[in-house]
Coordinates of N, CA and C in Angstrom, one line a residue:
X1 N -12.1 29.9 43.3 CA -11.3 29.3 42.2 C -10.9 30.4 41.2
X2 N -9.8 30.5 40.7 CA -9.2 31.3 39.8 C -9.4 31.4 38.4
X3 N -9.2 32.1 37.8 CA -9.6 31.7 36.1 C -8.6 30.8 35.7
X4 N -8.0 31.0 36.0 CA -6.4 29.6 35.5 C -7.2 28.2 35.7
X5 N -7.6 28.0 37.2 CA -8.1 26.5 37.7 C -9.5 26.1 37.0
X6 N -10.3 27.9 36.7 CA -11.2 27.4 35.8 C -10.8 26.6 34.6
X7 N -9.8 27.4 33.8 CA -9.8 27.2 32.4 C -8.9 25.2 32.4
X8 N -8.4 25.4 33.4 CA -8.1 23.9 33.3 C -9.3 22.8 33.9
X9 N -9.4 23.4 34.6 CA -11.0 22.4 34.4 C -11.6 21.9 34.0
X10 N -12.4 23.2 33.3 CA -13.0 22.9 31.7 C -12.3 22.4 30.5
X11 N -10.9 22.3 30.3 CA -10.0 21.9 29.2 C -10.3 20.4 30.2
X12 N -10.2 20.0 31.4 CA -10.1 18.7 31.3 C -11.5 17.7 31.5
X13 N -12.3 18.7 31.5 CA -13.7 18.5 31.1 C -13.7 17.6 30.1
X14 N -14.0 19.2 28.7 CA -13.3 18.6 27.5 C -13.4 17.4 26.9
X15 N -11.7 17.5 27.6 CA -10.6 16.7 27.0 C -12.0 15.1 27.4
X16 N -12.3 15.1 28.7 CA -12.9 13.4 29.0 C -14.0 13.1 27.8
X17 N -15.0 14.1 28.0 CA -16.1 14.3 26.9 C -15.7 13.6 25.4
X18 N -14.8 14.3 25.2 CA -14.2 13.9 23.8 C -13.9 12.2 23.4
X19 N -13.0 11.9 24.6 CA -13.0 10.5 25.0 C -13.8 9.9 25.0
X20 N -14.9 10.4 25.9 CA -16.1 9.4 26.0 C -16.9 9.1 24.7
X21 N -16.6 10.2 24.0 CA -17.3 10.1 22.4 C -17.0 9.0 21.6
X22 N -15.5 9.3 21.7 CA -14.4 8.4 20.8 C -14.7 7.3 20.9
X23 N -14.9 6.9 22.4 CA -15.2 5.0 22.7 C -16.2 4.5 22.7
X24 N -17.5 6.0 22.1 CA -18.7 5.0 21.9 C -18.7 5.2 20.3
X25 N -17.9 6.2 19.7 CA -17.9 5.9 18.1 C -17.3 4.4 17.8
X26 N -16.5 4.2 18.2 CA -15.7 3.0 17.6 C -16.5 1.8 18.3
X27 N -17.4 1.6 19.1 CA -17.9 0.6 19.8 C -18.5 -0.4 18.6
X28 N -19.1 0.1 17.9 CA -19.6 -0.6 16.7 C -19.0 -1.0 15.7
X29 N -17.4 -0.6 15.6 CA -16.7 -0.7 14.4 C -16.8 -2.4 13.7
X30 N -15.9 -1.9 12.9 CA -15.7 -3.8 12.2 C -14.4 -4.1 12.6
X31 N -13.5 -4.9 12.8 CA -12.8 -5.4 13.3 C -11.7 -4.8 13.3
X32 N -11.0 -4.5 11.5 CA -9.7 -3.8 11.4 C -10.0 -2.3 11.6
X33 N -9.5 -1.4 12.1 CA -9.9 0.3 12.1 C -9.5 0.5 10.9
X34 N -10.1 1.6 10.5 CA -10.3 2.7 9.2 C -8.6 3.3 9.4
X35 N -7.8 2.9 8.0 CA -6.6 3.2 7.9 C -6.4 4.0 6.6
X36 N -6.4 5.0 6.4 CA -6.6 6.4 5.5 C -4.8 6.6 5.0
X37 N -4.3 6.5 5.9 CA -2.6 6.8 6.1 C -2.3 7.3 4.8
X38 N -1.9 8.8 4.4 CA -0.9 9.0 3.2 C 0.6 9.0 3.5
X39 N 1.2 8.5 2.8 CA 2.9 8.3 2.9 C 3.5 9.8 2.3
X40 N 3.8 10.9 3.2 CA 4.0 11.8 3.3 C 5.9 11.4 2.4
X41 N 6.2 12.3 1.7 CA 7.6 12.1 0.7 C 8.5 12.5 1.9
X42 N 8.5 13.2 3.2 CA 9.6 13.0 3.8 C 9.8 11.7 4.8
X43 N 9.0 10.5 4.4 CA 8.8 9.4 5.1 C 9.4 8.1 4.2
X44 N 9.3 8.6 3.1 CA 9.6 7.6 2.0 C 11.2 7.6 2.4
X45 N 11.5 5.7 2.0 CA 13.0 5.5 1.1 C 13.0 5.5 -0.1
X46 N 14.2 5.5 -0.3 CA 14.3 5.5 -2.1 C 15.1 4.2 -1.9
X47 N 15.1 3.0 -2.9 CA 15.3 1.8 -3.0 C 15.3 1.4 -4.8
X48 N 16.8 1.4 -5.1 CA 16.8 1.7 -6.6 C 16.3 -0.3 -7.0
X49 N 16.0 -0.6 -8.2 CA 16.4 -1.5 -8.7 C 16.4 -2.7 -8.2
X50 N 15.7 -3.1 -7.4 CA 15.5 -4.4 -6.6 C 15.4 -5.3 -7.5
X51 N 16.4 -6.2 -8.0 CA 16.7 -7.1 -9.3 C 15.8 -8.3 -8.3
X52 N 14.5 -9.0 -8.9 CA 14.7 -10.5 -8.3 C 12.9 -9.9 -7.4
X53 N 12.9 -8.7 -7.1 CA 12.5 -8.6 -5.7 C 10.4 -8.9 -5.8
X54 N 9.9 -8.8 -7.3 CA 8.6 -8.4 -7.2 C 8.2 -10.3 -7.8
X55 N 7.3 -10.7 -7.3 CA 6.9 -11.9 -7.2 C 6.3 -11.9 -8.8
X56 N 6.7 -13.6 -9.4 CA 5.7 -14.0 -10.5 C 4.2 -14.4 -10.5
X57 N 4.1 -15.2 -9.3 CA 2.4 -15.4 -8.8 C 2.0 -14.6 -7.3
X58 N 0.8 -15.1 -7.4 CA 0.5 -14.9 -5.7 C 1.2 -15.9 -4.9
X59 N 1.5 -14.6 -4.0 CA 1.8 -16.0 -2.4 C 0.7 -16.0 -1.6
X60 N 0.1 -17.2 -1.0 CA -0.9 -17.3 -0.3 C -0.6 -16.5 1.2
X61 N -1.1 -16.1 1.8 CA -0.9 -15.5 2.9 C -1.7 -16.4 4.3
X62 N -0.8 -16.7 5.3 CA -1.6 -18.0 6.3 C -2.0 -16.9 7.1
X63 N -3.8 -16.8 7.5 CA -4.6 -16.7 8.2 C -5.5 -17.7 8.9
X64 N -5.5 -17.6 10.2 CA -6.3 -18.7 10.8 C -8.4 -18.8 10.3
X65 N -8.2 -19.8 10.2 CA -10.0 -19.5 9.9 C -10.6 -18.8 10.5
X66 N -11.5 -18.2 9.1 CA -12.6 -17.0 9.7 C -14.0 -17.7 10.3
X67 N -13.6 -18.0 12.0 CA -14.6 -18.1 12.9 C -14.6 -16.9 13.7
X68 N -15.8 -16.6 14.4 CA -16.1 -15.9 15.5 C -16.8 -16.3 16.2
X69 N -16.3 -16.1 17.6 CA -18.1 -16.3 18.6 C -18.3 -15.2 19.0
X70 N -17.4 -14.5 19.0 CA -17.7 -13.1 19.8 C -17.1 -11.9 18.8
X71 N -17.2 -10.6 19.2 CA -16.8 -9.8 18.7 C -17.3 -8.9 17.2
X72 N -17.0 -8.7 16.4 CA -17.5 -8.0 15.5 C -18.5 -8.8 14.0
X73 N -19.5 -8.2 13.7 CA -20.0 -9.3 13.3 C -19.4 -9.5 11.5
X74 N -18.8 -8.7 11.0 CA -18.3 -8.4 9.7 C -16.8 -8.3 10.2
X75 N -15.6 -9.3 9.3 CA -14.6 -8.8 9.2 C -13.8 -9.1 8.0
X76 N -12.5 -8.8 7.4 CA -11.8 -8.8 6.4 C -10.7 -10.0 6.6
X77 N -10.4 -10.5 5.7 CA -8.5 -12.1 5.7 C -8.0 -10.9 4.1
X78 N -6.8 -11.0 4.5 CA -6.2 -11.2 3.4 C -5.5 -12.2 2.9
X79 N -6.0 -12.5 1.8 CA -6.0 -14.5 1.2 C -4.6 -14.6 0.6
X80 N -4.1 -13.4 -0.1 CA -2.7 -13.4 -0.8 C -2.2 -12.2 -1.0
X81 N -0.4 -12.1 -1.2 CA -0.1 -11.2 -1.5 C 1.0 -11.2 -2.8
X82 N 1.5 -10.3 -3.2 CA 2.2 -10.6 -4.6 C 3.5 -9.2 -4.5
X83 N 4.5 -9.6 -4.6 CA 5.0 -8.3 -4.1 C 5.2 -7.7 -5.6
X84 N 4.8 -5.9 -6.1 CA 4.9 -5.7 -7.0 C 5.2 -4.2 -6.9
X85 N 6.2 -3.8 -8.3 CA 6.6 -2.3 -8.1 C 5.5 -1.6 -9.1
X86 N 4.7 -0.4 -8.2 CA 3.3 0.3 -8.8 C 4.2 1.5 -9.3
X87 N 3.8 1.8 -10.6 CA 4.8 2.7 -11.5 C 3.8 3.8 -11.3
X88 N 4.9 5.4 -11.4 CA 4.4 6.9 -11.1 C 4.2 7.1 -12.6
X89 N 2.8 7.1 -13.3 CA 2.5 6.9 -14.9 C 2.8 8.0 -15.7
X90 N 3.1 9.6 -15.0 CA 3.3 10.6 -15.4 C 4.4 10.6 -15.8
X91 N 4.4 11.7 -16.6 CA 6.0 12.2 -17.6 C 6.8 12.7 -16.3
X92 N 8.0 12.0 -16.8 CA 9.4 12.8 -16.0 C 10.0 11.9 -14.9
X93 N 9.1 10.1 -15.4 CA 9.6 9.1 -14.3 C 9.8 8.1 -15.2
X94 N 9.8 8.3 -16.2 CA 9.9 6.9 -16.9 C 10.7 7.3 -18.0
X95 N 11.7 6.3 -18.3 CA 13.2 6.6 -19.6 C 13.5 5.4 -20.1
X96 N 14.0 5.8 -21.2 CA 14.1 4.7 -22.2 C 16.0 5.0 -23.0
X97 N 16.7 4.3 -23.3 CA 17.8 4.8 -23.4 C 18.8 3.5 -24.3
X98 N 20.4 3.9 -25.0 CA 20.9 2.5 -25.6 C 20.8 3.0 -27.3
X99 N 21.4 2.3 -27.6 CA 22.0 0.8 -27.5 C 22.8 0.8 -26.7
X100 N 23.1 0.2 -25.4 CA 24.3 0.2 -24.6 C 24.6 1.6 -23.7
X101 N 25.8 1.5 -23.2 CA 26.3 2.8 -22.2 C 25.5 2.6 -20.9
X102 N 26.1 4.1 -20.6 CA 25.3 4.1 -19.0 C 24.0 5.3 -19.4
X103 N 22.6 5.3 -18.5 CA 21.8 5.4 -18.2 C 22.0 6.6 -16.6
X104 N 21.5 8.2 -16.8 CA 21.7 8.6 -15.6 C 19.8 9.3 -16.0
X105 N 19.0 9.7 -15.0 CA 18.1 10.1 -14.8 C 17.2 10.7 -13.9
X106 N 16.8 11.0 -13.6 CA 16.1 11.9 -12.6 C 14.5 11.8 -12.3
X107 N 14.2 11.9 -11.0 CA 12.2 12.5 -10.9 C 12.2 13.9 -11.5
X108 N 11.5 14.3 -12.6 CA 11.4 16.1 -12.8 C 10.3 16.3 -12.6
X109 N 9.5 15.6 -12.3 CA 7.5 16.0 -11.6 C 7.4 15.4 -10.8
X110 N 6.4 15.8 -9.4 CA 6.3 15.1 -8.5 C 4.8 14.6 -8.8
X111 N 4.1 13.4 -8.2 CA 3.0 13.4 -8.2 C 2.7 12.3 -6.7
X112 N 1.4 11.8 -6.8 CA 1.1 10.7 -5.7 C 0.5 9.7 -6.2
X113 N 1.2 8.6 -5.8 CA 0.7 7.5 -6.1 C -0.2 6.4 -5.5
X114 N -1.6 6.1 -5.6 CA -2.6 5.7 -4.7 C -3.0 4.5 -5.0
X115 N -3.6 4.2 -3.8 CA -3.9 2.7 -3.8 C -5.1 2.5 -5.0
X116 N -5.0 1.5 -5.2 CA -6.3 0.7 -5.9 C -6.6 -0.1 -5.8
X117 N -8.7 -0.8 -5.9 CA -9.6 -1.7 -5.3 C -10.2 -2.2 -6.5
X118 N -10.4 -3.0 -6.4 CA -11.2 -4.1 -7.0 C -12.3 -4.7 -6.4
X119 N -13.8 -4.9 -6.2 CA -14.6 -5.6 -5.5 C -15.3 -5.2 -4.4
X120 N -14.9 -3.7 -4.1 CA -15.5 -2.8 -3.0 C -15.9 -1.8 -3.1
X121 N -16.7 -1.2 -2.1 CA -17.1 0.1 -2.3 C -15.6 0.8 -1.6
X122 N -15.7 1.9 -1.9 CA -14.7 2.9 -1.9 C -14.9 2.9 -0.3
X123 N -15.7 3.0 0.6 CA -15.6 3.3 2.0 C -14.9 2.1 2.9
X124 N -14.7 1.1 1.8 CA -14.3 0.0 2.7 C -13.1 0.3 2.4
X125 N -12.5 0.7 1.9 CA -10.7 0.7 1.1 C -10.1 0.7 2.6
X126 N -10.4 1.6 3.4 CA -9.4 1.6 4.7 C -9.5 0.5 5.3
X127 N -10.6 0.0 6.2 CA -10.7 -1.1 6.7 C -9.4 -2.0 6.2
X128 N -9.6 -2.6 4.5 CA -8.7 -3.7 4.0 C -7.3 -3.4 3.8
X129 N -7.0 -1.5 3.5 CA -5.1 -1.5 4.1 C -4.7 -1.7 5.1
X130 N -5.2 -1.4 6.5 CA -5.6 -1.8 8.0 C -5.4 -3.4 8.0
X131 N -6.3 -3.8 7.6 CA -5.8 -5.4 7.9 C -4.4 -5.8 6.4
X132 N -4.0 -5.3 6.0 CA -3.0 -5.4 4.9 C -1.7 -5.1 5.4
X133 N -1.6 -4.0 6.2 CA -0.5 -3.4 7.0 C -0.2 -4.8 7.8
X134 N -1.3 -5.3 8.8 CA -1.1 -6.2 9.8 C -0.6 -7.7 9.3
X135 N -1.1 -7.7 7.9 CA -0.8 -8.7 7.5 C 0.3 -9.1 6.5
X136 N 0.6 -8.5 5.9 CA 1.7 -8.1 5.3 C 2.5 -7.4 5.3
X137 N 2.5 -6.1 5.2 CA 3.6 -5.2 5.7 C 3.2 -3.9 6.2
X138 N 3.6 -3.3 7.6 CA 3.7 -2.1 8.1 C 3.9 -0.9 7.2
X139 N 4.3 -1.3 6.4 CA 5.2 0.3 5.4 C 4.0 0.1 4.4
X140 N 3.2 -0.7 4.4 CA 1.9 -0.2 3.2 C 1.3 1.0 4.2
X141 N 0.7 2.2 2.5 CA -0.3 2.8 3.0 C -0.9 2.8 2.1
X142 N -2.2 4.1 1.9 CA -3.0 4.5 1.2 C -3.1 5.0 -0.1
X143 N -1.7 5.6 0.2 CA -1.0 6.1 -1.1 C 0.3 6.8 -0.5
X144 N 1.3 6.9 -1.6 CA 2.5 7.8 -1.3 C 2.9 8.7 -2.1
X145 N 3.7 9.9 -1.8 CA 3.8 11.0 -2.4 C 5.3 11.1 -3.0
X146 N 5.5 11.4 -4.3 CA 7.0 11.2 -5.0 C 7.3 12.6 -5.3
X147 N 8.1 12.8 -4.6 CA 8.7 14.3 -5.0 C 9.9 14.5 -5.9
X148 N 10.5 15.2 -6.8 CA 11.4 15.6 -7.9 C 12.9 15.1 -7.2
X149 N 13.8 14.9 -8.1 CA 14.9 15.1 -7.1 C 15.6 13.3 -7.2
X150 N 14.9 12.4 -7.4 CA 15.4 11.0 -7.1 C 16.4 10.6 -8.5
X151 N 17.5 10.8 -8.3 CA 18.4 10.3 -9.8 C 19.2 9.2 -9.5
X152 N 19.3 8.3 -10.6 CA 20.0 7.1 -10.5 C 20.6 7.0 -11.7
X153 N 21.4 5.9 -11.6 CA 22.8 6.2 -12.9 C 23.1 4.0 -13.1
X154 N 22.9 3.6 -14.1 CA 22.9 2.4 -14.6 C 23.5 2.1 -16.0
X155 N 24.4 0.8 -16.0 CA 25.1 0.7 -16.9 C 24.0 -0.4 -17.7
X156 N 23.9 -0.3 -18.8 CA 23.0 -0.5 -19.8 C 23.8 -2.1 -20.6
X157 N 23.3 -3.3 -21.1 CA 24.5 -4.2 -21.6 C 24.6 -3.8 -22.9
X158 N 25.5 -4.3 -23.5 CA 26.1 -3.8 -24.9 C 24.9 -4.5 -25.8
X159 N 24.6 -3.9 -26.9 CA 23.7 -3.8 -27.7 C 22.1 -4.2 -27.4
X160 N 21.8 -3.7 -26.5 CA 20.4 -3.8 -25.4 C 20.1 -2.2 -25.2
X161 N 18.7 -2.1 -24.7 CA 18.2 -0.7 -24.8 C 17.9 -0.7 -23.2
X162 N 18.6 0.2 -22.2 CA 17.7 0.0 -20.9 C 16.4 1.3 -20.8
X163 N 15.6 0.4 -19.6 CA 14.3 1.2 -18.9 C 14.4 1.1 -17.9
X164 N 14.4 2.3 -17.2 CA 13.7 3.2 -15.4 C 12.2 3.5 -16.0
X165 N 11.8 2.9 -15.0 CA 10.7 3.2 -14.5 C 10.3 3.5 -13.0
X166 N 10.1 5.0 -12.3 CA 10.2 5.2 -11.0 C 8.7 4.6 -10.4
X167 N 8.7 4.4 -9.1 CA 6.9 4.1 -8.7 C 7.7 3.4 -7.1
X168 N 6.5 3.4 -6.8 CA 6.9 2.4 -5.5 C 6.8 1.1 -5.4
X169 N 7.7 0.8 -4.3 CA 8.0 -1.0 -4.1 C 6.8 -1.7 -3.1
X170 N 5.4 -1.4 -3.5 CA 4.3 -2.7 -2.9 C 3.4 -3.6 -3.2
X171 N 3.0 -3.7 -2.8 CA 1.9 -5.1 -2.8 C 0.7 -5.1 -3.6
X172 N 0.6 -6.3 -4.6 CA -1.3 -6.7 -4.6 C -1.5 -7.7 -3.9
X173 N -2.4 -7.7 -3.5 CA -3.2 -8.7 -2.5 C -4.8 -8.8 -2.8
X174 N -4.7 -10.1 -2.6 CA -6.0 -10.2 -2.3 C -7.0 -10.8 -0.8
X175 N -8.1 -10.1 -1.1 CA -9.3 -10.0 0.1 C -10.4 -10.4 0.1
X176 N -10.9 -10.9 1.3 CA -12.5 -11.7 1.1 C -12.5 -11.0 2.3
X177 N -14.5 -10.3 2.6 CA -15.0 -10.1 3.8 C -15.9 -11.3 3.9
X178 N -16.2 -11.3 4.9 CA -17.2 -12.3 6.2 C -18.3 -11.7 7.5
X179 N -19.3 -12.9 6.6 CA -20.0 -12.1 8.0 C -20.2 -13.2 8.8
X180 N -20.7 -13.2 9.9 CA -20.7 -14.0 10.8 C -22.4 -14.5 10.6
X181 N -22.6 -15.6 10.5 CA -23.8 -16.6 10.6 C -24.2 -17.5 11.6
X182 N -25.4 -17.9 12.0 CA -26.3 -19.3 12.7 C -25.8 -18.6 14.5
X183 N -24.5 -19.2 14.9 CA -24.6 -18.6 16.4 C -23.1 -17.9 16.5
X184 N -22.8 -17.6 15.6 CA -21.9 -16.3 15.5 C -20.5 -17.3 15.1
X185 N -20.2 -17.8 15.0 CA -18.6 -18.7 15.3 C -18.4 -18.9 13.7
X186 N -19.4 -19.1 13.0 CA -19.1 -19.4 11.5 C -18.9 -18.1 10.8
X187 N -18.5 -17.8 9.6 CA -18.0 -17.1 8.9 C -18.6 -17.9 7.2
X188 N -19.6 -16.5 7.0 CA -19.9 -16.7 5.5 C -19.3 -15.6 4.6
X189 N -18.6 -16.2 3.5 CA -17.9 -14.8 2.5 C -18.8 -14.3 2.4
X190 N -18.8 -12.6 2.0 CA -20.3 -11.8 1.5 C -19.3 -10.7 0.4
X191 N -18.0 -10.8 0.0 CA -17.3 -10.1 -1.1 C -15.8 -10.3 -1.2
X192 N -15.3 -10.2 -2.2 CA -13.6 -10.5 -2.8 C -13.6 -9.5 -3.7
X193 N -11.8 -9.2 -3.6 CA -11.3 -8.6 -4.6 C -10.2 -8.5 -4.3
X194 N -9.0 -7.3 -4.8 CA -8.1 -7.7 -5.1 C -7.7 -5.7 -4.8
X195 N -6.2 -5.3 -4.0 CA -6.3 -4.1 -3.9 C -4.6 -4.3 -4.0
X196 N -4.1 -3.3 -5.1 CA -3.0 -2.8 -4.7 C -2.1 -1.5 -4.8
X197 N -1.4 -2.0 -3.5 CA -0.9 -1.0 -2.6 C 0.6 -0.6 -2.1
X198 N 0.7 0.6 -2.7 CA 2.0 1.6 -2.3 C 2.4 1.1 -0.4
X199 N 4.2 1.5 -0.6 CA 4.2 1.3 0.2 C 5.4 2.5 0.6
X200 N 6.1 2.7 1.7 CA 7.4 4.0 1.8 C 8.4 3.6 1.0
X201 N 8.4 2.9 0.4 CA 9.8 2.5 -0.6 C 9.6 2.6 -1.8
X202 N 9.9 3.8 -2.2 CA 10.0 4.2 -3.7 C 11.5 4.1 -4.5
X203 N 11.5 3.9 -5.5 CA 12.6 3.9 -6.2 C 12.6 3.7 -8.0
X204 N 13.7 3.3 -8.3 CA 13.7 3.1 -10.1 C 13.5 1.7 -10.0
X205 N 12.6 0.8 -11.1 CA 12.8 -0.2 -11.8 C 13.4 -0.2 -12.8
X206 N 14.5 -1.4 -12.9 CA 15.3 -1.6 -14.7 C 15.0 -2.6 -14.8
X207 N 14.8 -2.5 -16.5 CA 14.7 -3.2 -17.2 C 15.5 -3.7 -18.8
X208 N 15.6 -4.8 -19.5 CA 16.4 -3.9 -21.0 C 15.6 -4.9 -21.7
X209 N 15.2 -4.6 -23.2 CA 15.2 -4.9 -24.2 C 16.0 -4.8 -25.2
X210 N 15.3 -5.9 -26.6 CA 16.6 -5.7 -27.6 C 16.1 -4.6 -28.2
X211 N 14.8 -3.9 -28.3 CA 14.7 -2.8 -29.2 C 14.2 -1.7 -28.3

């Protein structure tokens, strides 16, 4: 055998080993996988001013009851979602302008905007965007990244002051875990809370007041 046939050999050695690791790490997991995902700024849309688009209450979200007989003995429901724009809190995204005219503006700092938890330990946060993606929307992640550069241009009404405020267009929701009880098929809550979360759609919110 040659060194070439060695060296692929051993790479496909390896490569199996690795695998076989992989499927005994996760054998134990909990239900949803560990979803970390950063929204990388060349992934992001920009989506100005979505008039109408961010919810006044929760909407309940339909999941089928949390039974098991089989399978993992802890898992996550997302019970509701709320659609809402999470504002970039730093200087150089947020403008105030008026009496009247037009409004032009710009991102002049980049920063990242990250999810936030209520009710959990910090290691569970992936688990519940994982089942939040599945259950709500694909374009949530973990956090997303806003780079410089996003300008928008808005006519302001006559004797009214308008507001941009830049941030991304996602979700709060809320979460209950479950563990499974007696002969596995029932489901007892064991924590709740409430996490919200960025999504690839960033843009400006407007708004106006009289002062």
């Amino acid at each position: 055998m040659g060194i070439g046939s060695r060296r692929a050999s051993t790479s496909a050695a390896t490569t199996a080993l690795l695998l076989c690791f992989g499927t005994v790490g996760t054998a134990a997991a909990e239900e949803a996988p560990v979803d970390d995902t950063a929204i990388s700024a060349d992934q992001t849309t920009d989506v100005n001013d979505r008039q109408g688009w961010e919810d006044e209450t929760d909407q309940p979200v339909l999941e089928r009851t949390p039974r098991r007989c089989d399978g993992p003995s802890t898992w996550y429901l997302i019970t509701s979602k709320k659609a809402y724009h999470i504002p970039s809190w730093w200087n150089g995204t947020k403008y105030k302008d008026g009496p009247g005219g037009t409004m032009s503006v710009v991102v002049t700092k980049g920063g990242t905007i990250t999810g936030e938890f209520t009710g959990t330990a910090e290691f569970e946060a992936g688990r519940i965007i994982a089942k939040a993606k599945a259950s709500v929307s694909l374009k949530i992640g973990a956090s997303v990244t806003i780079t410089t550069g996003h300008t928008y241009t808005r006519e302001i009404s006559k004797n009214k002051y308008g507001h941009l405020q830049y941030g991304a267009w996602g979700y709060k929701v809320g979460w209950k875990k479950y563990r499974a009880s007696g002969n596995g098929c029932d489901g007892v809550e064991i924590s709740r809370g409430t996490a919200t979360l960025p999504t690839k759609e960033t843009g400006w919110k407007y708004w106006e007041t009289k002062s």
